[in-house]
């Protein structure tokens, strides 16, 4: 039996991805994806275009990836199957947009103190009309010879604990989950293994997540170690959460986040899509 391919975590150029929503949908069709979630950072601006491009060949799940805070850490919550016109969510998105603009100015100010000028205008040049984020600053740092790679830009300037790591602007996870639930969606804890948490801290985060109304976790994010998958399947079952999966695709040429790379979930999971039937 062939399995349908679900990819429920992807980005377009409306946030920090490279493809237009139309090109993303076409690429997903070419990879044999049956159900595609578009989950841009803090915006739903690409969803209507994705619906139009689907043209009945692929199912689109309206989504978003919200930046928020838990105990001072930057956590990402994906919302799936959301009503993109819900007023509570829309107000939240507007707040996130303002927070990103203020944060970008602060990142640029801090980079100036390190002798790097012009970063705000530079990053804006890459983000265009989309939301502005750290990857746009990373590109500026690479293209202007301050670092060699995007990874180095994060390691030296933008990643956790570095000068450009400005996160005080984000809402609590409770608030982010409330926006998603107001829009009728399911809140999914994104890439739980990427926060560098011990098992005890992860379980403490999951406790807070479930208490706030969170419904699922990403058991698979991109290409990951099997041990990680097993750990997350166990966490999902310990907290009675649904399981989601997605590539976290941003652009071609990153095989660890290849579109449609998650082919099936371990069978001990309760897949989130079974709750949509
Ligand atoms: P922001 O949403 O502005 O906080 O930026 C976070 C985004 O930066 C993530 O969604 C990734 O796409 C990207 N990112 C985070 N860490 C790295 C890294 N080490 N190298 C390259 N990109 C990264
Ligand atoms: Mn991203
Ligand atoms: Mn993320
Ligand atoms: Mn993502």
mmCIF file of C-alpha atoms and ligand atoms in Angstrom:
data_model
loop_
_atom_site.group_PDB
_atom_site.id
_atom_site.type_symbol
_atom_site.label_atom_id
_atom_site.label_comp_id
_atom_site.label_asym_id
_atom_site.label_seq_id
_atom_site.Cartn_x
_atom_site.Cartn_y
_atom_site.Cartn_z
ATOM 1 C CA UNK A 1 0.000 0.000 0.000
ATOM 2 C CA UNK A 2 1.346 3.445 -0.802
ATOM 3 C CA UNK A 3 1.084 6.108 1.867
ATOM 4 C CA UNK A 4 -0.158 9.619 1.270
ATOM 5 C CA UNK A 5 2.570 12.148 1.888
ATOM 6 C CA UNK A 6 1.653 14.791 4.458
ATOM 7 C CA UNK A 7 3.919 17.812 4.760
ATOM 8 C CA UNK A 8 2.387 20.080 7.374
ATOM 9 C CA UNK A 9 5.214 22.574 7.964
ATOM 10 C CA UNK A 10 6.552 24.666 5.069
ATOM 11 C CA UNK A 11 7.544 28.265 4.326
ATOM 12 C CA UNK A 12 7.094 30.584 1.355
ATOM 13 C CA UNK A 13 8.593 33.976 0.538
ATOM 14 C CA UNK A 14 5.835 35.550 2.614
ATOM 15 C CA UNK A 15 8.175 34.770 5.527
ATOM 16 C CA UNK A 16 11.727 33.398 5.256
ATOM 17 C CA UNK A 17 11.188 30.817 2.504
ATOM 18 C CA UNK A 18 12.387 31.377 -1.033
ATOM 19 C CA UNK A 19 9.511 30.208 -3.243
ATOM 20 C CA UNK A 20 6.277 32.008 -3.961
ATOM 21 C CA UNK A 21 3.251 30.140 -2.590
ATOM 22 C CA UNK A 22 2.427 29.092 -6.164
ATOM 23 C CA UNK A 23 5.929 27.723 -6.789
ATOM 24 C CA UNK A 24 5.829 25.938 -3.425
ATOM 25 C CA UNK A 25 2.531 24.234 -4.281
ATOM 26 C CA UNK A 26 3.869 23.219 -7.722
ATOM 27 C CA UNK A 27 7.033 21.793 -6.144
ATOM 28 C CA UNK A 28 4.937 19.869 -3.605
ATOM 29 C CA UNK A 29 2.805 18.387 -6.398
ATOM 30 C CA UNK A 30 5.983 17.337 -8.232
ATOM 31 C CA UNK A 31 7.215 15.573 -5.051
ATOM 32 C CA UNK A 32 3.929 13.654 -4.759
ATOM 33 C CA UNK A 33 2.764 15.464 -1.607
ATOM 34 C CA UNK A 34 -0.967 14.887 -1.058
ATOM 35 C CA UNK A 35 -1.554 17.323 1.801
ATOM 36 C CA UNK A 36 0.498 20.501 2.163
ATOM 37 C CA UNK A 37 0.426 22.804 5.180
ATOM 38 C CA UNK A 38 1.648 26.342 4.514
ATOM 39 C CA UNK A 39 2.963 27.616 7.865
ATOM 40 C CA UNK A 40 4.799 30.890 7.313
ATOM 41 C CA UNK A 41 6.271 32.665 10.341
ATOM 42 C CA UNK A 42 3.673 34.998 11.862
ATOM 43 C CA UNK A 43 1.687 35.538 8.659
ATOM 44 C CA UNK A 44 -1.071 33.893 6.612
ATOM 45 C CA UNK A 45 -0.457 36.165 3.613
ATOM 46 C CA UNK A 46 0.391 33.244 1.290
ATOM 47 C CA UNK A 47 -2.534 30.959 2.046
ATOM 48 C CA UNK A 48 -5.049 32.247 -0.518
ATOM 49 C CA UNK A 49 -2.473 32.033 -3.304
ATOM 50 C CA UNK A 50 -1.666 28.461 -2.224
ATOM 51 C CA UNK A 51 -5.361 27.523 -2.407
ATOM 52 C CA UNK A 52 -5.576 28.978 -5.921
ATOM 53 C CA UNK A 53 -2.445 27.140 -7.057
ATOM 54 C CA UNK A 54 -3.668 23.804 -5.660
ATOM 55 C CA UNK A 55 -6.270 23.562 -8.403
ATOM 56 C CA UNK A 56 -7.737 20.355 -6.945
ATOM 57 C CA UNK A 57 -4.471 18.409 -7.352
ATOM 58 C CA UNK A 58 -3.365 18.696 -3.727
ATOM 59 C CA UNK A 59 -5.036 19.513 -0.393
ATOM 60 C CA UNK A 60 -3.892 22.705 1.295
ATOM 61 C CA UNK A 61 -4.006 23.106 5.062
ATOM 62 C CA UNK A 62 -4.099 26.756 6.168
ATOM 63 C CA UNK A 63 -1.420 27.266 8.783
ATOM 64 C CA UNK A 64 0.950 29.609 10.572
ATOM 65 C CA UNK A 65 4.075 29.295 12.739
ATOM 66 C CA UNK A 66 3.864 31.711 15.665
ATOM 67 C CA UNK A 67 6.916 32.929 17.564
ATOM 68 C CA UNK A 68 6.344 33.017 21.328
ATOM 69 C CA UNK A 69 8.047 32.711 24.691
ATOM 70 C CA UNK A 70 8.111 30.115 27.420
ATOM 71 C CA UNK A 71 10.338 30.765 30.427
ATOM 72 C CA UNK A 72 12.442 33.198 28.411
ATOM 73 C CA UNK A 73 12.949 30.779 25.529
ATOM 74 C CA UNK A 74 11.842 31.418 21.957
ATOM 75 C CA UNK A 75 9.344 28.640 21.128
ATOM 76 C CA UNK A 76 7.502 28.068 17.841
ATOM 77 C CA UNK A 77 3.859 26.996 17.797
ATOM 78 C CA UNK A 78 2.350 25.888 14.502
ATOM 79 C CA UNK A 79 -1.387 26.389 14.024
ATOM 80 C CA UNK A 80 -3.085 24.071 11.535
ATOM 81 C CA UNK A 81 -6.523 24.237 9.949
ATOM 82 C CA UNK A 82 -7.040 27.829 10.987
ATOM 83 C CA UNK A 83 -9.642 30.290 9.768
ATOM 84 C CA UNK A 84 -7.300 32.880 8.261
ATOM 85 C CA UNK A 85 -9.949 35.586 8.574
ATOM 86 C CA UNK A 86 -10.634 35.152 12.263
ATOM 87 C CA UNK A 87 -10.425 38.618 13.922
ATOM 88 C CA UNK A 88 -8.620 37.426 17.069
ATOM 89 C CA UNK A 89 -5.916 35.736 15.001
ATOM 90 C CA UNK A 90 -5.737 38.719 12.651
ATOM 91 C CA UNK A 91 -5.129 41.073 15.602
ATOM 92 C CA UNK A 92 -2.437 38.691 16.850
ATOM 93 C CA UNK A 93 -0.763 38.650 13.439
ATOM 94 C CA UNK A 94 -0.782 42.431 13.355
ATOM 95 C CA UNK A 95 0.880 42.488 16.790
ATOM 96 C CA UNK A 96 3.535 40.006 15.583
ATOM 97 C CA UNK A 97 4.205 42.135 12.502
ATOM 98 C CA UNK A 98 4.821 45.222 14.650
ATOM 99 C CA UNK A 99 6.982 43.188 17.021
ATOM 100 C CA UNK A 100 9.105 42.037 14.066
ATOM 101 C CA UNK A 101 9.574 45.586 12.786
ATOM 102 C CA UNK A 102 10.651 46.814 16.254
ATOM 103 C CA UNK A 103 12.872 43.771 16.719
ATOM 104 C CA UNK A 104 14.554 44.328 13.357
ATOM 105 C CA UNK A 105 15.433 47.902 14.359
ATOM 106 C CA UNK A 106 16.869 46.644 17.652
ATOM 107 C CA UNK A 107 18.889 43.888 15.926
ATOM 108 C CA UNK A 108 20.307 46.484 13.533
ATOM 109 C CA UNK A 109 21.122 48.854 16.415
ATOM 110 C CA UNK A 110 22.993 46.095 18.233
ATOM 111 C CA UNK A 111 24.887 45.090 15.080
ATOM 112 C CA UNK A 112 25.978 48.715 14.669
ATOM 113 C CA UNK A 113 27.608 48.452 18.099
ATOM 114 C CA UNK A 114 29.626 45.568 16.644
ATOM 115 C CA UNK A 115 30.731 47.753 13.750
ATOM 116 C CA UNK A 116 28.189 46.466 11.234
ATOM 117 C CA UNK A 117 26.258 49.247 9.526
ATOM 118 C CA UNK A 118 23.336 49.247 7.127
ATOM 119 C CA UNK A 119 21.877 45.951 8.344
ATOM 120 C CA UNK A 120 18.268 47.137 8.601
ATOM 121 C CA UNK A 121 18.120 48.421 5.025
ATOM 122 C CA UNK A 122 20.061 45.356 3.901
ATOM 123 C CA UNK A 123 17.711 42.880 5.587
ATOM 124 C CA UNK A 124 14.697 44.801 4.244
ATOM 125 C CA UNK A 125 16.106 44.342 0.770
ATOM 126 C CA UNK A 126 15.767 40.581 1.189
ATOM 127 C CA UNK A 127 12.451 40.443 3.053
ATOM 128 C CA UNK A 128 10.694 42.675 0.512
ATOM 129 C CA UNK A 129 7.014 42.910 1.401
ATOM 130 C CA UNK A 130 7.159 39.770 3.532
ATOM 131 C CA UNK A 131 7.756 39.636 7.275
ATOM 132 C CA UNK A 132 11.293 40.446 8.360
ATOM 133 C CA UNK A 133 13.331 37.898 10.308
ATOM 134 C CA UNK A 134 16.804 36.874 11.358
ATOM 135 C CA UNK A 135 17.506 34.904 8.135
ATOM 136 C CA UNK A 136 17.277 38.195 6.217
ATOM 137 C CA UNK A 137 19.943 39.674 8.498
ATOM 138 C CA UNK A 138 21.981 36.495 8.073
ATOM 139 C CA UNK A 139 21.963 36.942 4.302
ATOM 140 C CA UNK A 140 23.092 40.538 4.674
ATOM 141 C CA UNK A 141 25.986 39.426 6.895
ATOM 142 C CA UNK A 142 27.022 36.771 4.354
ATOM 143 C CA UNK A 143 26.681 38.980 1.290
ATOM 144 C CA UNK A 144 28.692 41.755 2.921
ATOM 145 C CA UNK A 145 31.552 39.514 3.934
ATOM 146 C CA UNK A 146 31.032 39.612 7.717
ATOM 147 C CA UNK A 147 30.632 35.812 7.797
ATOM 148 C CA UNK A 148 30.937 33.002 5.250
ATOM 149 C CA UNK A 149 27.657 31.131 5.745
ATOM 150 C CA UNK A 150 24.139 31.610 7.129
ATOM 151 C CA UNK A 151 24.956 29.051 9.814
ATOM 152 C CA UNK A 152 27.970 31.131 10.862
ATOM 153 C CA UNK A 153 25.819 34.271 10.951
ATOM 154 C CA UNK A 154 23.560 32.566 13.503
ATOM 155 C CA UNK A 155 26.476 31.115 15.433
ATOM 156 C CA UNK A 156 28.279 34.433 15.710
ATOM 157 C CA UNK A 157 25.587 37.125 15.658
ATOM 158 C CA UNK A 158 21.962 35.992 15.583
ATOM 159 C CA UNK A 159 21.528 32.678 17.409
ATOM 160 C CA UNK A 160 20.508 32.059 21.023
ATOM 161 C CA UNK A 161 22.444 34.259 23.413
ATOM 162 C CA UNK A 162 24.198 36.247 20.673
ATOM 163 C CA UNK A 163 23.991 39.995 20.142
ATOM 164 C CA UNK A 164 21.151 39.805 17.602
ATOM 165 C CA UNK A 165 19.013 37.421 19.653
ATOM 166 C CA UNK A 166 16.188 39.802 20.572
ATOM 167 C CA UNK A 167 13.163 37.877 21.768
ATOM 168 C CA UNK A 168 11.483 39.960 24.461
ATOM 169 C CA UNK A 169 8.960 41.123 21.885
ATOM 170 C CA UNK A 170 7.075 37.825 21.650
ATOM 171 C CA UNK A 171 3.821 36.869 23.449
ATOM 172 C CA UNK A 172 3.550 33.946 25.875
ATOM 173 C CA UNK A 173 2.813 30.459 24.543
ATOM 174 C CA UNK A 174 -0.605 30.740 26.207
ATOM 175 C CA UNK A 175 -1.412 33.777 24.069
ATOM 176 C CA UNK A 176 -0.161 32.169 20.839
ATOM 177 C CA UNK A 177 -2.215 29.031 21.508
ATOM 178 C CA UNK A 178 -5.282 31.137 22.331
ATOM 179 C CA UNK A 179 -5.033 32.937 18.942
ATOM 180 C CA UNK A 180 -4.852 29.596 17.110
ATOM 181 C CA UNK A 181 -7.783 28.157 19.060
ATOM 182 C CA UNK A 182 -9.860 31.294 18.463
ATOM 183 C CA UNK A 183 -9.337 30.642 14.743
ATOM 184 C CA UNK A 184 -10.607 27.066 15.150
ATOM 185 C CA UNK A 185 -7.164 25.531 14.603
ATOM 186 C CA UNK A 186 -5.048 22.955 16.384
ATOM 187 C CA UNK A 187 -1.899 24.223 18.133
ATOM 188 C CA UNK A 188 1.132 22.051 17.370
ATOM 189 C CA UNK A 189 4.434 22.333 19.244
ATOM 190 C CA UNK A 190 6.970 22.793 16.413
ATOM 191 C CA UNK A 191 10.313 20.928 16.344
ATOM 192 C CA UNK A 192 10.369 20.031 20.072
ATOM 193 C CA UNK A 193 13.894 18.654 19.773
ATOM 194 C CA UNK A 194 15.359 21.935 18.507
ATOM 195 C CA UNK A 195 15.149 23.900 21.760
ATOM 196 C CA UNK A 196 18.054 22.157 23.462
ATOM 197 C CA UNK A 197 15.845 21.102 26.406
ATOM 198 C CA UNK A 198 16.525 18.232 28.782
ATOM 199 C CA UNK A 199 13.756 15.647 29.020
ATOM 200 C CA UNK A 200 12.596 17.194 32.310
ATOM 201 C CA UNK A 201 12.393 20.691 30.766
ATOM 202 C CA UNK A 202 10.685 19.350 27.622
ATOM 203 C CA UNK A 203 8.054 17.675 29.795
ATOM 204 C CA UNK A 204 7.610 20.883 31.753
ATOM 205 C CA UNK A 205 7.076 22.760 28.456
ATOM 206 C CA UNK A 206 4.590 20.103 27.331
ATOM 207 C CA UNK A 207 2.726 20.444 30.626
ATOM 208 C CA UNK A 208 2.342 24.201 30.013
ATOM 209 C CA UNK A 209 1.478 23.594 26.350
ATOM 210 C CA UNK A 210 -1.295 21.110 27.163
ATOM 211 C CA UNK A 211 -2.668 23.287 29.979
ATOM 212 C CA UNK A 212 -2.949 26.194 27.513
ATOM 213 C CA UNK A 213 -4.914 24.033 25.061
ATOM 214 C CA UNK A 214 -2.150 22.698 22.785
ATOM 215 C CA UNK A 215 -3.303 19.650 20.841
ATOM 216 C CA UNK A 216 -0.380 18.109 18.952
ATOM 217 C CA UNK A 217 3.376 17.932 18.612
ATOM 218 C CA UNK A 218 5.645 17.514 15.633
ATOM 219 C CA UNK A 219 6.909 14.001 16.022
ATOM 220 C CA UNK A 220 8.879 14.442 12.814
ATOM 221 C CA UNK A 221 10.483 17.733 11.664
ATOM 222 C CA UNK A 222 12.625 17.452 8.570
ATOM 223 C CA UNK A 223 15.137 14.639 8.328
ATOM 224 C CA UNK A 224 15.847 13.599 11.899
ATOM 225 C CA UNK A 225 17.496 10.842 13.862
ATOM 226 C CA UNK A 226 15.302 7.840 14.612
ATOM 227 C CA UNK A 227 16.078 8.142 18.339
ATOM 228 C CA UNK A 228 14.600 11.634 18.304
ATOM 229 C CA UNK A 229 11.449 10.358 16.605
ATOM 230 C CA UNK A 230 11.053 7.601 19.199
ATOM 231 C CA UNK A 231 11.526 10.081 22.050
ATOM 232 C CA UNK A 232 8.860 12.383 20.585
ATOM 233 C CA UNK A 233 6.392 9.546 19.910
ATOM 234 C CA UNK A 234 6.727 8.678 23.587
ATOM 235 C CA UNK A 235 6.220 12.303 24.624
ATOM 236 C CA UNK A 236 3.119 12.563 22.396
ATOM 237 C CA UNK A 237 1.642 9.468 23.991
ATOM 238 C CA UNK A 238 2.606 10.511 27.558
ATOM 239 C CA UNK A 239 0.653 13.758 27.078
ATOM 240 C CA UNK A 240 -2.119 12.289 24.926
ATOM 241 C CA UNK A 241 -1.228 14.608 22.044
ATOM 242 C CA UNK A 242 -1.855 14.139 18.348
ATOM 243 C CA UNK A 243 1.193 13.708 16.106
ATOM 244 C CA UNK A 244 2.128 15.957 13.189
ATOM 245 C CA UNK A 245 4.976 15.914 10.704
ATOM 246 C CA UNK A 246 6.547 18.350 8.284
ATOM 247 C CA UNK A 247 9.726 19.116 6.427
ATOM 248 C CA UNK A 248 10.140 22.753 7.609
ATOM 249 C CA UNK A 249 11.045 23.401 3.967
ATOM 250 C CA UNK A 250 12.461 26.873 3.224
ATOM 251 C CA UNK A 251 14.298 26.454 -0.099
ATOM 252 C CA UNK A 252 15.746 23.907 -2.485
ATOM 253 C CA UNK A 253 19.243 22.644 -1.782
ATOM 254 C CA UNK A 254 18.708 21.942 1.937
ATOM 255 C CA UNK A 255 18.272 18.150 1.988
ATOM 256 C CA UNK A 256 17.643 18.077 5.750
ATOM 257 C CA UNK A 257 14.464 20.097 5.128
ATOM 258 C CA UNK A 258 13.449 18.665 1.756
ATOM 259 C CA UNK A 259 9.837 19.208 0.740
ATOM 260 C CA UNK A 260 7.756 16.069 1.359
ATOM 261 C CA UNK A 261 10.621 14.299 3.135
ATOM 262 C CA UNK A 262 8.400 12.855 5.869
ATOM 263 C CA UNK A 263 6.845 9.807 4.269
ATOM 264 C CA UNK A 264 5.016 8.236 7.219
ATOM 265 C CA UNK A 265 4.523 8.518 10.975
ATOM 266 C CA UNK A 266 5.377 5.646 13.335
ATOM 267 C CA UNK A 267 2.238 3.571 13.811
ATOM 268 C CA UNK A 268 2.046 4.137 17.592
ATOM 269 C CA UNK A 269 1.030 7.747 16.814
ATOM 270 C CA UNK A 270 -2.399 9.301 16.565
ATOM 271 C CA UNK A 271 -1.947 11.297 13.382
ATOM 272 C CA UNK A 272 -3.418 14.794 13.460
ATOM 273 C CA UNK A 273 -5.064 14.280 10.055
ATOM 274 C CA UNK A 274 -7.216 11.440 11.424
ATOM 275 C CA UNK A 275 -8.868 14.100 13.610
ATOM 276 C CA UNK A 276 -9.857 16.011 10.447
ATOM 277 C CA UNK A 277 -11.882 13.167 8.876
HETATM 278 P P1 LIG B 1 13.082 34.529 13.285
HETATM 279 O O1 LIG B 1 11.757 33.951 12.858
HETATM 280 O O2 LIG B 1 13.327 35.855 12.718
HETATM 281 O O3 LIG B 1 13.285 34.467 14.776
HETATM 282 O O4 LIG B 1 14.212 33.599 12.634
HETATM 283 C C1 LIG B 1 14.192 32.204 12.887
HETATM 284 C C2 LIG B 1 14.461 31.447 11.603
HETATM 285 O O5 LIG B 1 15.851 31.478 11.325
HETATM 286 C C3 LIG B 1 14.121 29.960 11.652
HETATM 287 O O6 LIG B 1 12.786 29.752 11.283
HETATM 288 C C4 LIG B 1 15.059 29.374 10.614
HETATM 289 O O7 LIG B 1 14.482 29.469 9.342
HETATM 290 C C5 LIG B 1 16.257 30.288 10.667
HETATM 291 N N1 LIG B 1 17.383 29.738 11.455
HETATM 292 C C6 LIG B 1 17.438 29.531 12.773
HETATM 293 N N2 LIG B 1 18.650 29.054 13.143
HETATM 294 C C7 LIG B 1 19.388 28.970 12.022
HETATM 295 C C8 LIG B 1 20.730 28.553 11.723
HETATM 296 N N3 LIG B 1 21.552 28.143 12.700
HETATM 297 N N4 LIG B 1 21.147 28.604 10.448
HETATM 298 C C9 LIG B 1 20.328 29.038 9.459
HETATM 299 N N5 LIG B 1 19.043 29.437 9.677
HETATM 300 C C10 LIG B 1 18.583 29.408 10.927
HETATM 301 MN MN1 LIG B 2 12.302 29.925 9.192
HETATM 302 MN MN1 LIG B 3 10.480 27.045 13.642
HETATM 303 MN MN1 LIG B 4 9.358 26.543 10.319
#
